[in-house]
XYZ file of C-alpha atoms in Angstrom:
504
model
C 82.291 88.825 111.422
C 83.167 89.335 107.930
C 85.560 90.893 105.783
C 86.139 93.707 104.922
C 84.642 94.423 108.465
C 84.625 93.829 112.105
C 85.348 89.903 112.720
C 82.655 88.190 115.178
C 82.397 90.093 118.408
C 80.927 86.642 119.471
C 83.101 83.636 118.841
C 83.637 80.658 121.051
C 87.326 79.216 120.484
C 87.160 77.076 117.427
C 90.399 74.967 116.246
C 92.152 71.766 116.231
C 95.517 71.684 117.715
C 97.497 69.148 119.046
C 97.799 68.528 123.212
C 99.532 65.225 123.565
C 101.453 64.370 126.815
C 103.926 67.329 127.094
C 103.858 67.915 123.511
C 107.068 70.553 123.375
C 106.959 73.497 120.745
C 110.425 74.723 120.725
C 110.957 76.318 116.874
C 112.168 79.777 116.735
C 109.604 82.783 116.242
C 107.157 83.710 113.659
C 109.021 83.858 110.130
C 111.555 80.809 109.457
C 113.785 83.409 107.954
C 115.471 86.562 108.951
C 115.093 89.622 106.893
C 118.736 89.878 104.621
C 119.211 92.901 106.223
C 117.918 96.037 108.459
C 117.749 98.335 105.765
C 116.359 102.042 106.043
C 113.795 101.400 103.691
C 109.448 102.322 103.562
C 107.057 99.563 102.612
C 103.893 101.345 101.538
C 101.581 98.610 101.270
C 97.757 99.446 100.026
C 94.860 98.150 102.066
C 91.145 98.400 101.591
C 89.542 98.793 105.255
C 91.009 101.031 107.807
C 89.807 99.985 111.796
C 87.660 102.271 113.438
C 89.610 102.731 116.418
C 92.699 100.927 117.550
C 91.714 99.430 120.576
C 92.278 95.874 119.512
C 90.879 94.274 123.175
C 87.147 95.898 122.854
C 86.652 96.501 119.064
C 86.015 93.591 116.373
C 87.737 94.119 113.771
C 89.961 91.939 111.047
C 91.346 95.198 109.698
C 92.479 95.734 113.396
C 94.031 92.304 113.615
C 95.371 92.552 110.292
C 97.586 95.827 110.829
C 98.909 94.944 114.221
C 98.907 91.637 115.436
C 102.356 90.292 114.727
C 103.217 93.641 114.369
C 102.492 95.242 116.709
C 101.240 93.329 119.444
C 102.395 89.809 119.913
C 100.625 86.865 122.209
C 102.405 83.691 123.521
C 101.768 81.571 120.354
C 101.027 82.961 116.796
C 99.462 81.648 113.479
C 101.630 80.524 110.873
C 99.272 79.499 107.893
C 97.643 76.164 109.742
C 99.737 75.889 112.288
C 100.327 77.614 115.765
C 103.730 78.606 116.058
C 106.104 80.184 119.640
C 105.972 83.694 119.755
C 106.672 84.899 123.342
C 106.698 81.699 124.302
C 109.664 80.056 122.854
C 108.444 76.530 124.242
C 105.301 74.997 125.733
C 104.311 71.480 127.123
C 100.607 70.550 127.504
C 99.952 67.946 130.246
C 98.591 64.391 129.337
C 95.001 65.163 129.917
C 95.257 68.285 128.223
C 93.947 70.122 131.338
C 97.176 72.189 131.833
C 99.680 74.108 129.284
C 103.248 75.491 130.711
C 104.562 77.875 129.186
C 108.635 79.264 128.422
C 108.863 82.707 128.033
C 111.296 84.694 125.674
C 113.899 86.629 127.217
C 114.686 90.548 127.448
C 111.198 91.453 126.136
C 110.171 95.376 126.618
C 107.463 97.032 125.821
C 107.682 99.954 123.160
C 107.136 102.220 126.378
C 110.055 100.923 127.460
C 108.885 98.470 130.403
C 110.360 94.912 130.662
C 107.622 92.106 130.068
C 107.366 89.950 132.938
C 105.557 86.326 133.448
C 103.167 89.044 135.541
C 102.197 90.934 132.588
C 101.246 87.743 130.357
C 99.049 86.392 133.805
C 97.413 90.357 133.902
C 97.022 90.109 130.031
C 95.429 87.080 130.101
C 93.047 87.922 133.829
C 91.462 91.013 131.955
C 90.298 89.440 129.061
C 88.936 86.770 131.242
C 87.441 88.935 133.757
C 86.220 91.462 131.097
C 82.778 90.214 129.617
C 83.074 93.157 126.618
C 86.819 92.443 125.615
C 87.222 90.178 122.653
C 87.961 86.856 123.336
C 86.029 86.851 126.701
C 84.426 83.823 125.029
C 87.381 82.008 123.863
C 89.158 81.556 127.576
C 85.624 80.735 129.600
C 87.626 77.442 130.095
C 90.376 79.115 131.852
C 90.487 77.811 135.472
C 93.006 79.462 136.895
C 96.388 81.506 135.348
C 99.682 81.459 137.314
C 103.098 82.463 137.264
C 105.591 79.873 138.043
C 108.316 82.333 138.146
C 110.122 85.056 136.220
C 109.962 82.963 132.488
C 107.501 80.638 133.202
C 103.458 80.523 133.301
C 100.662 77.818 133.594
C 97.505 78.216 132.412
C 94.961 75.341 133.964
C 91.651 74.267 131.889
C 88.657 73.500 133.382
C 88.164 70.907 130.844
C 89.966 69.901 127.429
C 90.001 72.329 124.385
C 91.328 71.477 121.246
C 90.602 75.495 120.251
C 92.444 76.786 123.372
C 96.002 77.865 121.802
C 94.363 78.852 118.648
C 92.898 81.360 120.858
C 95.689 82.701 122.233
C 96.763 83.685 118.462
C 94.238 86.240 118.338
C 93.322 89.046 120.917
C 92.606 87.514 123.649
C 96.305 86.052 123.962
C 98.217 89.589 123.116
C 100.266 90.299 125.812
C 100.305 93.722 126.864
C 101.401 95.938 130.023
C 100.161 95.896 132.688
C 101.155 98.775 133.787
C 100.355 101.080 131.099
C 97.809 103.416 130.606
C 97.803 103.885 126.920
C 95.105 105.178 125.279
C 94.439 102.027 123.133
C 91.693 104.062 121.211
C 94.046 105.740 119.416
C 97.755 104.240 120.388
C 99.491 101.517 120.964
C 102.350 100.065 123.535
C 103.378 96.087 122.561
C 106.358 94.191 122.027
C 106.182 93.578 118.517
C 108.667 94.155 116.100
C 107.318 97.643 114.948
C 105.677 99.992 117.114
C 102.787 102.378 115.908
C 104.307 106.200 114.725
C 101.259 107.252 113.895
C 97.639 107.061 112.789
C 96.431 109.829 109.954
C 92.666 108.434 109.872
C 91.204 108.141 106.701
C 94.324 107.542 105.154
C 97.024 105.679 106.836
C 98.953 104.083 109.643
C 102.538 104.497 109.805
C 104.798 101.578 111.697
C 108.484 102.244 112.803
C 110.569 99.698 113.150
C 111.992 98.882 116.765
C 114.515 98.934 117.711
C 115.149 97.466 120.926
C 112.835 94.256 119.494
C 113.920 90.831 121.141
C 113.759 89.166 118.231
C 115.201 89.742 114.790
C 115.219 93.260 113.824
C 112.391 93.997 111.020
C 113.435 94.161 107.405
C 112.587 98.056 106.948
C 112.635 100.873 108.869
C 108.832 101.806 108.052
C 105.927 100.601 107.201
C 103.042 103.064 106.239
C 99.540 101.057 105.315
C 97.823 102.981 103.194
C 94.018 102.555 103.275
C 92.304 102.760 99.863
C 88.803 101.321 99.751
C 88.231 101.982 96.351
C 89.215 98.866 94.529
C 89.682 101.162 90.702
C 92.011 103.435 93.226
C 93.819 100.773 94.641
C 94.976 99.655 91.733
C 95.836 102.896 90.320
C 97.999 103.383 92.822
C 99.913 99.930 92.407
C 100.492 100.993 88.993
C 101.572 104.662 89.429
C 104.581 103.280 92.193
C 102.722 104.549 94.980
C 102.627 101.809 96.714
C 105.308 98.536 96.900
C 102.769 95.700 97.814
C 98.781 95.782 97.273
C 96.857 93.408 99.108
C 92.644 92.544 98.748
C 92.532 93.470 95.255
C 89.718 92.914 93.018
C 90.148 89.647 91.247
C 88.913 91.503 88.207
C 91.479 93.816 88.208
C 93.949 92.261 88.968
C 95.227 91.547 85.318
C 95.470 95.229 85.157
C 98.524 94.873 87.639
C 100.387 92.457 85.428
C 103.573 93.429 84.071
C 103.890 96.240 86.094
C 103.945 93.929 89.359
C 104.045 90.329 90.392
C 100.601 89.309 91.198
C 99.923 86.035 92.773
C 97.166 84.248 94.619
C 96.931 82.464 97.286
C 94.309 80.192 100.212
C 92.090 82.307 103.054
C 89.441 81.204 105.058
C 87.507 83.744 103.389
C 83.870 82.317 103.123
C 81.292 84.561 100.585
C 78.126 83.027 102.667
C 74.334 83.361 101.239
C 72.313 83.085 104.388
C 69.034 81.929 105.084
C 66.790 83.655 107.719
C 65.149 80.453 108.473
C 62.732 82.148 110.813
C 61.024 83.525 107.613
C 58.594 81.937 106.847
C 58.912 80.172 103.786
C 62.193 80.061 104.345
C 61.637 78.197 107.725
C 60.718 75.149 105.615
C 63.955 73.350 104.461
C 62.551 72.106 101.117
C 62.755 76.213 100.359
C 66.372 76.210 101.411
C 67.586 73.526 99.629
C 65.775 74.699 96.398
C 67.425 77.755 96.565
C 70.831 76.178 97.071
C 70.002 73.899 93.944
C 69.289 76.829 91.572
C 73.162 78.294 92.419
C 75.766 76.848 89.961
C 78.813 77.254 92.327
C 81.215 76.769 89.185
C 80.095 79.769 87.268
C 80.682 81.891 90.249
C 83.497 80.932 90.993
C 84.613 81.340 87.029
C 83.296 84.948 87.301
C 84.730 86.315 90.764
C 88.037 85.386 89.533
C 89.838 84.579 92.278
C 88.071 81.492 94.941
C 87.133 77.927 95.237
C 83.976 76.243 95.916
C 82.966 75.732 99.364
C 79.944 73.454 100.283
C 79.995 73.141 103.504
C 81.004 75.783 107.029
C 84.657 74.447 107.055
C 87.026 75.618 104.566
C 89.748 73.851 103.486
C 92.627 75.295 105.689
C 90.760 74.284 108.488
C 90.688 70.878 110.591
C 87.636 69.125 109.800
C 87.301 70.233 106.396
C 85.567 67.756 104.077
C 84.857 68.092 100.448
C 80.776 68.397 100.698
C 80.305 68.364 96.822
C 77.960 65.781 97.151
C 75.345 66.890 99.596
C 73.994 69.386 96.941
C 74.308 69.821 93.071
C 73.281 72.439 90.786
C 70.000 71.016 89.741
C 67.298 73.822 88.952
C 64.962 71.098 87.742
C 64.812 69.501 91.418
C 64.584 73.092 92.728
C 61.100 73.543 90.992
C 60.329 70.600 92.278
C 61.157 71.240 95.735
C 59.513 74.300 95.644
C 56.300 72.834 94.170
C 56.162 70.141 97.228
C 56.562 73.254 99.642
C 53.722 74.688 97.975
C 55.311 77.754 97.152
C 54.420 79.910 94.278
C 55.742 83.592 92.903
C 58.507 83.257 95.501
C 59.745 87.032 95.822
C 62.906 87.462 98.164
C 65.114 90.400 99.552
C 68.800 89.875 99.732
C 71.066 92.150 101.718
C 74.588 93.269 100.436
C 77.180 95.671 101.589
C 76.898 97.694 99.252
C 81.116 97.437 98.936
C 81.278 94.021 97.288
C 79.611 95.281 93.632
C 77.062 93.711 91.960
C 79.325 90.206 90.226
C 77.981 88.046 92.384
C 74.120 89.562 92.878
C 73.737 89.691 89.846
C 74.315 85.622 89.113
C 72.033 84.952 92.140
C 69.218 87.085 90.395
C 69.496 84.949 87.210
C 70.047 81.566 88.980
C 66.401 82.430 91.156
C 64.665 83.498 88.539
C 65.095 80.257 86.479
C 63.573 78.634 89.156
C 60.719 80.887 89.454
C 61.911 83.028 92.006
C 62.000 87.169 92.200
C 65.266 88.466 94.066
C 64.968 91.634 94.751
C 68.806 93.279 95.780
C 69.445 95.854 98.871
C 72.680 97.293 98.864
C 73.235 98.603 102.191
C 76.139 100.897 103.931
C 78.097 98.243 106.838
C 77.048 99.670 108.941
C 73.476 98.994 107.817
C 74.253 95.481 107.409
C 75.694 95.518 111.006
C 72.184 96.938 112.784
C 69.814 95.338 110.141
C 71.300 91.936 110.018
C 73.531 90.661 112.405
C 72.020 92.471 115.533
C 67.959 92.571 114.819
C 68.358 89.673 112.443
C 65.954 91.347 110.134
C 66.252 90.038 106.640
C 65.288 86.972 104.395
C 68.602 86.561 102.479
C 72.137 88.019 103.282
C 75.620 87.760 100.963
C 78.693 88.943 103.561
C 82.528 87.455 103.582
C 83.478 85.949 106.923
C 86.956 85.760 106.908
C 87.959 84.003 110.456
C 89.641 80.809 110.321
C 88.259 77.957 112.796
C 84.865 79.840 113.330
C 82.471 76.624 113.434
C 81.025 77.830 116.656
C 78.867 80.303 115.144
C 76.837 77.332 113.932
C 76.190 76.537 117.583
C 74.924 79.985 118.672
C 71.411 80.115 119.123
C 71.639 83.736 118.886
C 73.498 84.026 116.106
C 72.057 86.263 112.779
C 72.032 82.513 110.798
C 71.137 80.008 113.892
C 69.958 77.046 112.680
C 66.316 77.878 114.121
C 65.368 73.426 114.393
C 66.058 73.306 118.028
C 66.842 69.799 117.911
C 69.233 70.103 115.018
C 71.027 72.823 116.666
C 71.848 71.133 120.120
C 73.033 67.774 117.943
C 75.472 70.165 116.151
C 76.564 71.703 119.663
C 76.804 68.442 121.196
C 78.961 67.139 118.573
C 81.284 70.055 118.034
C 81.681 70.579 121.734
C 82.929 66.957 122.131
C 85.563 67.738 119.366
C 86.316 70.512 121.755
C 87.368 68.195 124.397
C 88.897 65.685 122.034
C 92.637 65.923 122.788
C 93.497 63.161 120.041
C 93.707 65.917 117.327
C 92.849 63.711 114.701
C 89.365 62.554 116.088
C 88.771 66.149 116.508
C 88.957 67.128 113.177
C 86.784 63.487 112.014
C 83.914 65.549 114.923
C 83.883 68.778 113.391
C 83.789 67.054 109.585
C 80.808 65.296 111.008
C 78.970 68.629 112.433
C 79.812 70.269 109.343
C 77.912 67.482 107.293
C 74.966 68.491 110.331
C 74.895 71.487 109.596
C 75.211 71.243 105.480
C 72.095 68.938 105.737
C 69.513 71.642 107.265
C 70.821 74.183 104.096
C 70.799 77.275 106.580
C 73.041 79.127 104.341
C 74.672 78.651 100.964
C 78.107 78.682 100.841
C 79.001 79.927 97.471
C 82.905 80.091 97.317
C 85.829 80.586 99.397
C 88.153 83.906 98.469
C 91.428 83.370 96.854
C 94.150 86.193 97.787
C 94.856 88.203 95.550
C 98.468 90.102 96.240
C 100.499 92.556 93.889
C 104.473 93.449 94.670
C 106.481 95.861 93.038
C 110.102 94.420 91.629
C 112.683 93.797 94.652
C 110.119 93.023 97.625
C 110.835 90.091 98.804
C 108.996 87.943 101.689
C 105.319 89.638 101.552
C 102.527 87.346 102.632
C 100.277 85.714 99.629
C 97.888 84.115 101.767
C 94.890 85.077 104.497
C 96.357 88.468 104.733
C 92.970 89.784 105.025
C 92.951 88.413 108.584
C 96.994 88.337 109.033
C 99.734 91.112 107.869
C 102.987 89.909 109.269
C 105.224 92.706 107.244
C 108.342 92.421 109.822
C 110.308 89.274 107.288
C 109.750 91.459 104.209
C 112.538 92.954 102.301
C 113.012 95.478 99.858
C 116.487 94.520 97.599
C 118.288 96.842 96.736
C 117.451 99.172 99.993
């Protein structure tokens, strides 16, 4: 879903990834370097959304993925900016038809409980999501035939048919591997075989990570971790600039030059897409003449100059992911052709609603209030709680216009999903959009993939059911002597066990 907030509960796998005749992965896991040392230091890092709960296998959440996956938990394969790299699987080999994936298991894993990880825990692991129509991910392994251990370091997953998205998948929760054994309370702990294991969780404020220990792979670079959650973006950066706090991470692109001087602030790529959807069930927003007006009025380059920190996006694919395609020229900023538009629909003293969490300010409402009413169009703003925005607009799908971040990479599907709180409500449109992304599903040449998706994108771009008015840039603040903190998609990714603090 978006960010910062739960990511879709609802998301069939969506990515590109290679499966060539016993394609072999065999590079060492996540990080390409070790930390320079196991020091005894604390990284407090600032955050701006705490999770809810910590049960990471039934609650949607990036915040949730974003403290402990890579962290805490670990699957077979992980993320590595675009590309899936071993994790506890030090190897894998994908058959010729793409219909089955082997894979190598690390050695001497445990548990934080203390339990060894066997091939039988990653076949449980993988069984409950699959068998478990509420856990997240359910969606993502429908294709799973049938899960197997081989023997003590190896398992086979079979696929009912192709799926270019099917190790991308097993980056996020429905590939962690946990225990099968245990009977945590996942609510509120957490037993996994990452490279820090949860101390504990002071809601409202903070989770604290120790370092482990008895890890398999290379130790962690400190000896704690506490994430300190500050919503407020004027507090967050207080606290950067007091020493609180050695790394800051989703700051305010407007603040951020406040930060400067006192700590190194860079930016870097997400998948972080500000969308503008259209309830095209409304009527006269059902009419696509409407929609594309609307699209015209919005000059993409002045919000982008304002936010601070983003790119323009035209289309549902960003850039990091496969099938991106620059869709500059399937709309303009042309107000003049927006009156026009308008005029043919045979719409006059247009007056709209827009939804916002009320959390993302009033920058980018504000432009979309001007931009309308130059066209002859009344936006009237609703700044709603979340969880308002949650009930209102993605589950009864009642609203005319909505502004939320969704920050998941490879989430084309969505476009596809009938029931979805921005379906693409032309029936026919839909199922040619379906049809073509699901073949890029079962493409195995990775390459033709991507050219499928580019051309669903361009599908979906052409029946305006949203506007997509820039892609997030990350904005990250260290204090002197940290060394190795990620600058990019960290609202979706954290992975804090390669960072160093010099000196420490």
């Amino acid at each position: 879903m978006a960010s910062p907030e739960p990511r879709h509960a609802r998301r069939a796998a969506a990515a590109v990834l290679a499966a060539s005749a016993l394609a072999l992965a065999s590079c060492s896991a996540p990080g390409d370097e070790a930390p320079q040392d196991a020091s005894g230091a604390t990284l407090e890092v600032g955050l701006v959304l705490e999770p809810t709960n910590l049960d990471i296998r039934h609650t949607a959440g990036a915040a949730l993925e974003q403290a402990l996956i890579g962290n805490v938990y670990e699957g077979l394969v992980a993320r590595s900016g675009a590309d899936i790299v071993p994790a506890l699987a030090t190897a894998w080999s994908v058959s010729d038809d793409g219909l089955e994936y082997t894979f190598t298991l690390a050695g001497d894993v445990t548990f934080h409980g203390g339990q060894d990880m066997t091939a039988d825990d990653v076949v449980a692991s993988l069984e409950a999501v699959r068998g478990d129509e509420t856990a997240i991910g359910h969606d993502e392994l429908a294709g799973v035939a049938e899960v197997a251990a081989i023997d003590e370091g190896t398992v086979r997953v079979a696929l009912a048919e192709p799926d270019q998205g099917f190790l991308f998948a097993l980056t996020g929760p429905a590939g962690l591997v946990l225990d099968a054994d245990d009977e945590t309370d996942m609510l509120s702990d957490a037993n996994g075989t990452g490279p820090f294991a949860l101390e504990s969780w002071n809601q409202g404020d903070s989770i604290v990570l120790a370092r482990n220990d008895a890890y398999w792979g290379d130790p962690a670079g400190v000896a704690e971790v506490v994430l300190r959650y500050i919503p407020e973006p004027t507090a967050l950066v207080a606290a950067g600039l007091d020493g609180s706090l050695d790394a800051l991470t989703g700051i305010d692109a407007e603040l951020a030059p406040q930060l400067e001087g006192s700590l190194t602030v860079t930016s870097g790529p997400t998948t972080d897409k500000f969308i503008l959807a259209f309830n095209d069930e409304a009527a006269p927003l059902d009419d696509v003449r409407v929609r594309e007006a609307l699209r015209l009025a919005i000059d993409h380059d002045a919000i982008v100059e304002v936010v601070g920190a983003g790119v323009t996006q035209f289309g549902p694919v960003p850039e990091l992911d496969p099938g991106y395609e620059d869709l500059s020229n399937t709309i303009s900023f042309d107000p003049e052709r927006a009156r026009d538009l308008l005029a043919e629909a045979g719409v006059q003293d247009l007056s709209l609603e827009l939804t916002i969490p009320s959390a993302y300010g009033t920058t980018a409402s504000t432009l979309l209030v001007s931009a309308f009413a130059d066209i002859g169009v009344e936006l009237e703003v609703s700044p709603v709680e979340f969880s308002t925005w949650l009930q209102d607009v993605f589950t009864n799908h009642d609203y005319e216009l909505s502004y939320v971040n969704h920050v998941e990479p490879r989430d084309f599907s969505t476009w596809t999903d009938a029931d979805y709180y921005y379906a693409i409500a032309d029936d026919d449109a839909r199922a040619e959009i379906a049809d073509t992304y699901a073949e890029a599903m079962r493409e195995t040449d990775p390459d033709v993939s991507a050219a499928l998706i580019a051309d669903a994108a361009r599908l979906v771009a052409a029946q305006h059911p949203a506007d997509w008015l820039y892609t997030r840039e990350d904005v990250v603040a260290v204090a002197t002597g940290v060394e190795g903190f990620p600058t990019s998609e960290t609202s979706t990714r954290l992975p804090l066990a390669r960072v160093h603090v010099a000196g420490s």
